[in-house]
CSV table of C-alpha atoms in Angstrom, one decimal:
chain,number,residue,atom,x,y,z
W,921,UNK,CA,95.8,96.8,-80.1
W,922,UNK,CA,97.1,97.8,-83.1
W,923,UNK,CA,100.2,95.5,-84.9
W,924,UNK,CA,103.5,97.2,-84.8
W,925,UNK,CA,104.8,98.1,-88.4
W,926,UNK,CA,107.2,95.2,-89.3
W,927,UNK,CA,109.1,97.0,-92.2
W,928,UNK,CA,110.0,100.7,-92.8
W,929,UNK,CA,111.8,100.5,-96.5
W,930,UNK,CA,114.1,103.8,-97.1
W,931,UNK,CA,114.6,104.6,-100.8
W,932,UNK,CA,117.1,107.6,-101.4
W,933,UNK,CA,116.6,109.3,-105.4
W,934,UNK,CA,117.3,111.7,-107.9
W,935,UNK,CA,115.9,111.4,-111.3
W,936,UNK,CA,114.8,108.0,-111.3
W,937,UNK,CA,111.6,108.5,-112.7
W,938,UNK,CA,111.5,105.3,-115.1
W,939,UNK,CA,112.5,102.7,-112.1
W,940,UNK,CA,110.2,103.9,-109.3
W,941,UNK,CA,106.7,102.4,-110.6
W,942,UNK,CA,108.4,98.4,-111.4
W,943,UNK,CA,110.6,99.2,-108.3
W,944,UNK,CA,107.3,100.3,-105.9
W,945,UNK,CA,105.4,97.2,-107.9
W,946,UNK,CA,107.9,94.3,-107.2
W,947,UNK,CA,108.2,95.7,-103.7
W,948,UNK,CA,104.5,95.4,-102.6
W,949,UNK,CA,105.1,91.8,-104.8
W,950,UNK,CA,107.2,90.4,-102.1
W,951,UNK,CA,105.7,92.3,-99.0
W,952,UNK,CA,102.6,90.5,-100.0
W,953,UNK,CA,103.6,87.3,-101.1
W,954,UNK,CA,105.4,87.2,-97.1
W,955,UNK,CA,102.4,89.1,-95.6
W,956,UNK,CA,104.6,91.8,-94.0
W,957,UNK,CA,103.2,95.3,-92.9
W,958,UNK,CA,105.1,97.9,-94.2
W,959,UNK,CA,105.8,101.5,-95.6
W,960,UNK,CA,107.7,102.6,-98.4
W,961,UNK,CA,109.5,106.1,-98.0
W,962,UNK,CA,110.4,107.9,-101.2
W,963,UNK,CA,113.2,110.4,-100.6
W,964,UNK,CA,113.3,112.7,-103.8
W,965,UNK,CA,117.1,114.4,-103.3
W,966,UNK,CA,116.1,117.6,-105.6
W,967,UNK,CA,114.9,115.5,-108.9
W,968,UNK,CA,114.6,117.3,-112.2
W,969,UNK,CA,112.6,114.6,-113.7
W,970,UNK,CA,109.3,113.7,-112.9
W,971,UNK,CA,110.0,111.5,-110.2
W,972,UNK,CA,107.7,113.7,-107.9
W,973,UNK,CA,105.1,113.4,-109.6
W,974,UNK,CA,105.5,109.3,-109.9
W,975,UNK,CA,106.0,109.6,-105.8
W,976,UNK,CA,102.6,111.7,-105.9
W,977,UNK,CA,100.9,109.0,-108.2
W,978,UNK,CA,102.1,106.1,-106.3
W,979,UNK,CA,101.1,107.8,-102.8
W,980,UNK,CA,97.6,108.9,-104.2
W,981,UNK,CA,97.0,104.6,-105.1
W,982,UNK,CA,99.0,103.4,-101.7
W,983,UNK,CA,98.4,104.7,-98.5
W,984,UNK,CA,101.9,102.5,-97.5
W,985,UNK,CA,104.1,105.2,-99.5
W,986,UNK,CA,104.8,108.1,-98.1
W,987,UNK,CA,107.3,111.1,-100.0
W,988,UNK,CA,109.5,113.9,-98.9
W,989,UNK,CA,110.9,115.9,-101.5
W,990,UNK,CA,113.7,118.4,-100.7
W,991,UNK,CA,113.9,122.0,-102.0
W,992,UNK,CA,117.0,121.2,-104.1
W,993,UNK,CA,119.8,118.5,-104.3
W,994,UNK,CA,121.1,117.8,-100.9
W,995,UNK,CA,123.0,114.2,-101.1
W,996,UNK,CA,121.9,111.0,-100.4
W,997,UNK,CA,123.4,110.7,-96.8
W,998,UNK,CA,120.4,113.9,-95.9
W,999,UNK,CA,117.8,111.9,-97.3
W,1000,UNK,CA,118.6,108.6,-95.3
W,1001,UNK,CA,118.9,111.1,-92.0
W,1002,UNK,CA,115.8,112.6,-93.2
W,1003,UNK,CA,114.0,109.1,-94.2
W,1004,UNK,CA,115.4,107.7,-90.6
W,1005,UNK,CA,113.8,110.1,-88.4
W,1006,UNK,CA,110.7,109.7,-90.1
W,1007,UNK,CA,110.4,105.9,-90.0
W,1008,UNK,CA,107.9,103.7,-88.3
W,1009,UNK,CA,108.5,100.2,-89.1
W,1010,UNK,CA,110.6,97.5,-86.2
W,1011,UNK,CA,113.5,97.2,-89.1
W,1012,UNK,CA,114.5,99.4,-91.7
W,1013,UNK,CA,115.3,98.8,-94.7
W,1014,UNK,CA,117.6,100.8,-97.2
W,1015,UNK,CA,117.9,100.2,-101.4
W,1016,UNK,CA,118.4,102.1,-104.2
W,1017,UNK,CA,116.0,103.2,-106.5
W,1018,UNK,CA,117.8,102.5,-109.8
W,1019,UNK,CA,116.6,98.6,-109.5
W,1020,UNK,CA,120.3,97.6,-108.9
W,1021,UNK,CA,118.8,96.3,-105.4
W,1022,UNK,CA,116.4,93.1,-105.5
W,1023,UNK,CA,113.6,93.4,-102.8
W,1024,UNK,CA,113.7,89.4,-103.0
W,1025,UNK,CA,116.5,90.3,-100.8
W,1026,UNK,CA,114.0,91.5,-98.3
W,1027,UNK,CA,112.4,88.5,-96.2
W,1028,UNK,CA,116.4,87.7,-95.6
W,1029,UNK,CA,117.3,90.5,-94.5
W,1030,UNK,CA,114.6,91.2,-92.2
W,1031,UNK,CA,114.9,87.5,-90.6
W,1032,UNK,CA,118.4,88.1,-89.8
W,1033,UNK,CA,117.9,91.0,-87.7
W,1034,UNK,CA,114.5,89.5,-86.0
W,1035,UNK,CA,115.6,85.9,-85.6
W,1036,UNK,CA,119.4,86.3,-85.4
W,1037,UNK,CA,119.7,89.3,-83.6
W,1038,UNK,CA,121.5,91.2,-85.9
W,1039,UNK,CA,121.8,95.2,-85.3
W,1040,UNK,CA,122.6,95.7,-88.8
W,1041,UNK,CA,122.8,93.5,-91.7
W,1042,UNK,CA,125.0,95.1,-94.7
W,1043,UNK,CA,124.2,93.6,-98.6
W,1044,UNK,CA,127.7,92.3,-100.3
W,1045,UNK,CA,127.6,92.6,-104.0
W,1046,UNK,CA,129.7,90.1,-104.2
W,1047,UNK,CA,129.5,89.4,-108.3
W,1048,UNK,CA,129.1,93.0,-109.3
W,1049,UNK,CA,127.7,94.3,-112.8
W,1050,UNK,CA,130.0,97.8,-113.0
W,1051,UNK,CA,133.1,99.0,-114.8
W,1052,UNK,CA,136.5,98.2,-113.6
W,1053,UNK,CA,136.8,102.5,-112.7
W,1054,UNK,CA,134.0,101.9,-110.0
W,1055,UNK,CA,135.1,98.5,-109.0
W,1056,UNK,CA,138.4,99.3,-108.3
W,1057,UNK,CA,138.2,102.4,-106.2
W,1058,UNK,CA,135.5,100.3,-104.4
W,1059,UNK,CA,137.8,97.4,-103.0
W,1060,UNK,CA,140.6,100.0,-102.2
W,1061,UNK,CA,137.9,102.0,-99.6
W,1062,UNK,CA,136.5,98.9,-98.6
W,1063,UNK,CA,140.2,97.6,-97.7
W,1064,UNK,CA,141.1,101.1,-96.0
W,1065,UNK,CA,137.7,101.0,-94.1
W,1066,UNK,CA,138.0,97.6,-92.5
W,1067,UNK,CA,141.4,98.6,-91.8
W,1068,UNK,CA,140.3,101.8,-90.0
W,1069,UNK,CA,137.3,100.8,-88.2
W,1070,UNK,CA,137.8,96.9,-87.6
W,1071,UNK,CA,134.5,96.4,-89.2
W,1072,UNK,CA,134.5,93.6,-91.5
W,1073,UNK,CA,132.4,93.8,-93.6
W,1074,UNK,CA,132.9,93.7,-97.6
W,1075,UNK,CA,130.9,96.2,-99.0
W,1076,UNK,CA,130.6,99.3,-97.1
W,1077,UNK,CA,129.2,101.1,-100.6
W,1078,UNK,CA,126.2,98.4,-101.3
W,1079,UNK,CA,123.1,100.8,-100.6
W,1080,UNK,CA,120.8,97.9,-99.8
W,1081,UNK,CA,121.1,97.0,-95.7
W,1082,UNK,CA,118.6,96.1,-92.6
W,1083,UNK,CA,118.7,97.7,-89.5
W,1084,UNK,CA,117.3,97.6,-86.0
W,1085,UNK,CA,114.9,100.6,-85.7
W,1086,UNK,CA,116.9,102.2,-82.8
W,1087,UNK,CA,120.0,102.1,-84.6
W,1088,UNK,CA,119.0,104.2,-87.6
W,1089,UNK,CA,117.0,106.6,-84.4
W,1090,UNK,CA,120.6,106.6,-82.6
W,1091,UNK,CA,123.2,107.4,-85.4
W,1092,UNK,CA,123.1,110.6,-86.7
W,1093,UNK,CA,125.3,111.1,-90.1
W,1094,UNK,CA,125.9,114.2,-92.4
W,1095,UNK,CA,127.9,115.1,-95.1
W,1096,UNK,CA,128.3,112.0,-97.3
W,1097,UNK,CA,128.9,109.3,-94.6
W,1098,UNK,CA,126.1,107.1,-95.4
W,1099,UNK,CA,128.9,104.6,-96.9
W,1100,UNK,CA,130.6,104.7,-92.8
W,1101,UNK,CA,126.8,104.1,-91.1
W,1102,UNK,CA,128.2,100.5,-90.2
W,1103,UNK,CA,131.4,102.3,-88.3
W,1104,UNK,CA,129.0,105.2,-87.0
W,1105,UNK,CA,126.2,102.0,-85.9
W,1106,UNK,CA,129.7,100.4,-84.4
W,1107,UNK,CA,131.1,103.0,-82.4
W,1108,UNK,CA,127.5,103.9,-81.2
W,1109,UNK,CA,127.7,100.4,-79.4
W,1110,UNK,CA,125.6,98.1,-82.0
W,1111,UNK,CA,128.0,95.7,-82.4
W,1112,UNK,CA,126.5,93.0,-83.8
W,1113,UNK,CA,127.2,93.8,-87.6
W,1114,UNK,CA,126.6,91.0,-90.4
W,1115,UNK,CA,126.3,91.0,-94.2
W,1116,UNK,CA,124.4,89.2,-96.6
W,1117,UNK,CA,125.7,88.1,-100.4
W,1118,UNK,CA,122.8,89.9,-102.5
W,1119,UNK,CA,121.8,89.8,-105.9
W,1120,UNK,CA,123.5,93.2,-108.4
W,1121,UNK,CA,121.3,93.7,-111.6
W,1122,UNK,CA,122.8,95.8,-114.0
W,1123,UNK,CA,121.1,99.4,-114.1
W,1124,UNK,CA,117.8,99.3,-116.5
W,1125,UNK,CA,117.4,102.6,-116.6
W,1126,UNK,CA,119.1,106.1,-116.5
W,1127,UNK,CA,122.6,106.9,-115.7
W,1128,UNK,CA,125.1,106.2,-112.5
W,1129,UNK,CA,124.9,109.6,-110.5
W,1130,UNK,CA,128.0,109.1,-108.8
W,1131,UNK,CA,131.6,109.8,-110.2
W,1132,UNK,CA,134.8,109.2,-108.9
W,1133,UNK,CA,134.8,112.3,-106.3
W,1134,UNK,CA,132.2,110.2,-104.5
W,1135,UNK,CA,135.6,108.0,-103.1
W,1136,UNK,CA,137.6,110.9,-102.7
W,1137,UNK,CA,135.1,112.4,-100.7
W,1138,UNK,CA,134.3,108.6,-99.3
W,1139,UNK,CA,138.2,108.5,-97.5
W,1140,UNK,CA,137.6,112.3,-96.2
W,1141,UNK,CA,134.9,111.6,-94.6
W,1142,UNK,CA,136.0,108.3,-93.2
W,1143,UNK,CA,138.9,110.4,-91.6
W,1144,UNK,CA,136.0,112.8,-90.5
W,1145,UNK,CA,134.3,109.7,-88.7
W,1146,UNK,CA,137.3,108.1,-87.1
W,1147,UNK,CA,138.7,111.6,-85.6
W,1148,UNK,CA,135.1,112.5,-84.7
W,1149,UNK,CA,134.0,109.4,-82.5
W,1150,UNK,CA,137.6,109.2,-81.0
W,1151,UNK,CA,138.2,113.0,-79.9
W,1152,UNK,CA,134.7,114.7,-80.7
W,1153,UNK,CA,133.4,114.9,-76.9
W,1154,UNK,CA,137.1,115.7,-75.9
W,1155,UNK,CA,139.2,117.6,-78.7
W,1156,UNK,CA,141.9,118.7,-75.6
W,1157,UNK,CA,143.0,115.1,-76.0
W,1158,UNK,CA,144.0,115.7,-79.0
W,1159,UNK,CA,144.8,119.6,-80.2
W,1160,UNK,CA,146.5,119.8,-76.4
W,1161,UNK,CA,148.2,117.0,-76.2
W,1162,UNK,CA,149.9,117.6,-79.8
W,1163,UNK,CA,149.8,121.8,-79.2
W,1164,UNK,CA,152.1,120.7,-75.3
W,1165,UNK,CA,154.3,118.5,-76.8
W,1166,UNK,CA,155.1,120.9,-79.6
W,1167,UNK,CA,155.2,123.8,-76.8
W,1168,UNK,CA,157.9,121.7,-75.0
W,1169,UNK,CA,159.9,120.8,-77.8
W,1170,UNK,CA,160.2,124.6,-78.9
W,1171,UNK,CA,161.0,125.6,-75.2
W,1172,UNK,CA,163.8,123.0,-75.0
W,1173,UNK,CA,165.0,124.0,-78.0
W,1174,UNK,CA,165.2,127.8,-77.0
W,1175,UNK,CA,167.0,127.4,-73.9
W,1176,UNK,CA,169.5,125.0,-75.3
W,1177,UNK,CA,170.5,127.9,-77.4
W,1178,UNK,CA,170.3,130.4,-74.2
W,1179,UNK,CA,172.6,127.7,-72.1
W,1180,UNK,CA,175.1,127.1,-75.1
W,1181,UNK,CA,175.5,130.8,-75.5
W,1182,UNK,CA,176.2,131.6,-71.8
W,1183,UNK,CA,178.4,128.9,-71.3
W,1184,UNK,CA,180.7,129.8,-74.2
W,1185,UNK,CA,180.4,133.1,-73.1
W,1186,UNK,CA,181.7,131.8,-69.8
W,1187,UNK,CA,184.4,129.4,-71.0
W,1188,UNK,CA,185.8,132.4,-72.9
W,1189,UNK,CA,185.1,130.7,-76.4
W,1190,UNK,CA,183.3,131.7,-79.3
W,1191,UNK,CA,179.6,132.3,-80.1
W,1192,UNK,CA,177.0,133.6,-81.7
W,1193,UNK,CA,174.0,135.2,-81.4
W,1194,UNK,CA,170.8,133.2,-80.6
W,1195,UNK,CA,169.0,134.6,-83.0
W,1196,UNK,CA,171.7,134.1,-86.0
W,1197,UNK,CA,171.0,129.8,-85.6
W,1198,UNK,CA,168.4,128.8,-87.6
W,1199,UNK,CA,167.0,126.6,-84.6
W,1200,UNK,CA,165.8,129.3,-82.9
W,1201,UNK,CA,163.3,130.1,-85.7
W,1202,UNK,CA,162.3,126.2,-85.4
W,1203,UNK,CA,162.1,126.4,-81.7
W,1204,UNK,CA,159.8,129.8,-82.0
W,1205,UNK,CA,157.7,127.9,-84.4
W,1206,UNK,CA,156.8,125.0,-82.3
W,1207,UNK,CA,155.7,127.0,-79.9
W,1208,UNK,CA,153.8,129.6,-81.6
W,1209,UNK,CA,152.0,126.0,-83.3
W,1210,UNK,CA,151.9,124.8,-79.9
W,1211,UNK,CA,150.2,127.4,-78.3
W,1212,UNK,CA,147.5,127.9,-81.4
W,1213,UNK,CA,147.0,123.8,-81.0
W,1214,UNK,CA,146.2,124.4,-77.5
W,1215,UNK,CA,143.9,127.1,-77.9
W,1216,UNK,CA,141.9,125.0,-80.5
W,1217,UNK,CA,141.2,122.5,-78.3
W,1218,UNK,CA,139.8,124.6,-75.7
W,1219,UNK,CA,138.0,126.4,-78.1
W,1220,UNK,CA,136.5,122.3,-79.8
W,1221,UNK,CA,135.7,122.2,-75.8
W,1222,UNK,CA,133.7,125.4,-75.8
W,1223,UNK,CA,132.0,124.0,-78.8
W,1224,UNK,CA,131.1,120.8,-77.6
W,1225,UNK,CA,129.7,122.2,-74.8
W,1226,UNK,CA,126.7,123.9,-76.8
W,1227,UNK,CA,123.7,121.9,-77.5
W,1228,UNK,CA,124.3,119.8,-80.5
W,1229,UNK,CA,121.5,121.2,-83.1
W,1230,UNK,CA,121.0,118.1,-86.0
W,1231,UNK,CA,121.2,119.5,-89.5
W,1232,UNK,CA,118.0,120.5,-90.8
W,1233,UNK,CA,116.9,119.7,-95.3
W,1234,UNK,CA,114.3,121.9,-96.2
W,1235,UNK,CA,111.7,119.6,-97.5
W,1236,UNK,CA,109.1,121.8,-100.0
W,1237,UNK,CA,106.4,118.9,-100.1
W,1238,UNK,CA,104.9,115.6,-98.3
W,1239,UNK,CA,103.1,113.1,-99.4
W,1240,UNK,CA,101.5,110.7,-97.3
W,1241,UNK,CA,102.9,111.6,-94.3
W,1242,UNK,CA,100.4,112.6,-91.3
W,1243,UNK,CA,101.7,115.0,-88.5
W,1244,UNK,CA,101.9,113.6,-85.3
């Protein structure tokens, strides 16, 4: 009986062509020196550079890497989702391709999810080799994160984790949540969430590919994630509950008007005309709100109902990848 595959590792890129050959050689170092089966999946997220072709080379001389290039430039969180349904191995293991990630880190990482149990082990870059304008935005959305999710963890951002195989075939993430996989893994039930202090080179090659839109876009989609897991399979909860109460308080606020003006009328005293207080135009806009609030959650229920179709990447070529 054939040996399950121990190690699946994930490597996300996009013009990294100088790293990939030391990065694929000190790899197969270390699987070697600790014996591990394994596979290597190159995601090439729409490279300019010649990085296919490396993948290509590297494929052609080990039958352990396997490629899957993408049509054009689709973010790193599509090629984890893509790299994820495509893996074999008992843990998985995510890094970066720019050599900023140390597979030393590897044996650790795996022994903590085998022999401690773990679900998910995140890297913490604890001593960090990057300018205080990454560093800085780094520990605010780590701070708001652990806030948000009651995940503690201190790097949500460090690319290089271990995870159980079924919770990278459980999660599903789009958009640019790969930073919030540790919330996703968390509110998916995979609770047991650890991290690991890991080595951070400085980058050897190339360019950063990330600006400071990526934490903009981070705290979006962290919002995304918490509304999603708490209302996505019931968005009445939320849109009807807020589009009621803002119903009610414009109704209560129209016949307050009504009442006052009929019982002035009655007690012979002076009034005006409903439509001359500037409350009623308040009142008539909570409830218009209210009942557009309502209608959108029935309308998120009609939508949850559907079958959920995953997003799809349009991959133009494979390399070392057999159809099952």
């Amino acid at each position: 009986m054939n040996q399950p595959l121990q190690i699946s590792i994930v490597i996300p890129l996009f013009n990294e062509a100088e790293s990939l050959p030391e990065l694929h050689d000190w790899i197969v170092r270390v699987m070697t020196t600790h014996q591990f089966s394994y596979e290597i999946l190159f995601v090439d997220d729409g490279s300019t550079d010649e990085s296919w072709s490396v993948i290509r080379h590297l494929s052609a001389n080990n039958k352990a890497v396997r490629g899957f290039k993408f049509t054009r430039n689709y973010g790193k969180t599509a090629a984890l989702q893509t790299a994820f349904i495509n893996t074999k191995g008992e843990v998985v293991i995510t890094m970066d391709a720019d050599l900023q990630d140390s597979p030393d880190e590897i044996p650790e990482l795996y022994r903590m999810i085998k022999e401690e149990g773990y679900d998910l082990v995140s890297g913490w870059k604890k001593k960090r080799y990057d300018p205080i304008t990454k560093t800085l935005p780094t520990k605010l959305f780590n701070g708001v994160s652990r806030w948000v999710s009651g995940v503690h963890l201190h790097d949500f951002n460090c690319g290089l984790k271990a995870y159980k195989s079924r919770v990278v075939k459980s999660i599903t993430i789009y958009g640019e949540m790969h930073r919030n996989i540790p919330i996703i893994a968390k509110w998916n039930g995979f609770k047991k969430i650890g991290e690991k202090v890991v080595q951070h080179q400085a980058r050897k090659y190339g360019t950063t590919k990330f600006g400071l839109e990526r934490f903009i876009f981070g705290f979006l989609d962290l919002l995304t994630v918490a509304f999603v897991n708490k209302f996505g399979r019931r968005p009445m909860h939320f849109f009807g509950t807020m589009g009621v109460l803002s119903f009610l308080i414009g109704s209560l606020m129209a016949m307050y008007l009504i009442f006052e003006k009929l019982y002035n009328i009655n007690q012979g005293l002076r009034y005006r005309n409903v439509t001359d207080n500037p409350l009623f135009f308040f009142a008539l806009l909570a409830i218009v709100i209210g009942s557009q609030l309502f209608l959108a959650g029935f309308i998120g229920e009609l939508f949850v109902k559907q079958n959920f179709k995953k997003d799809e990447y349009l991959i133009e070529e494979k390399v070392g990848v057999t159809e099952e």
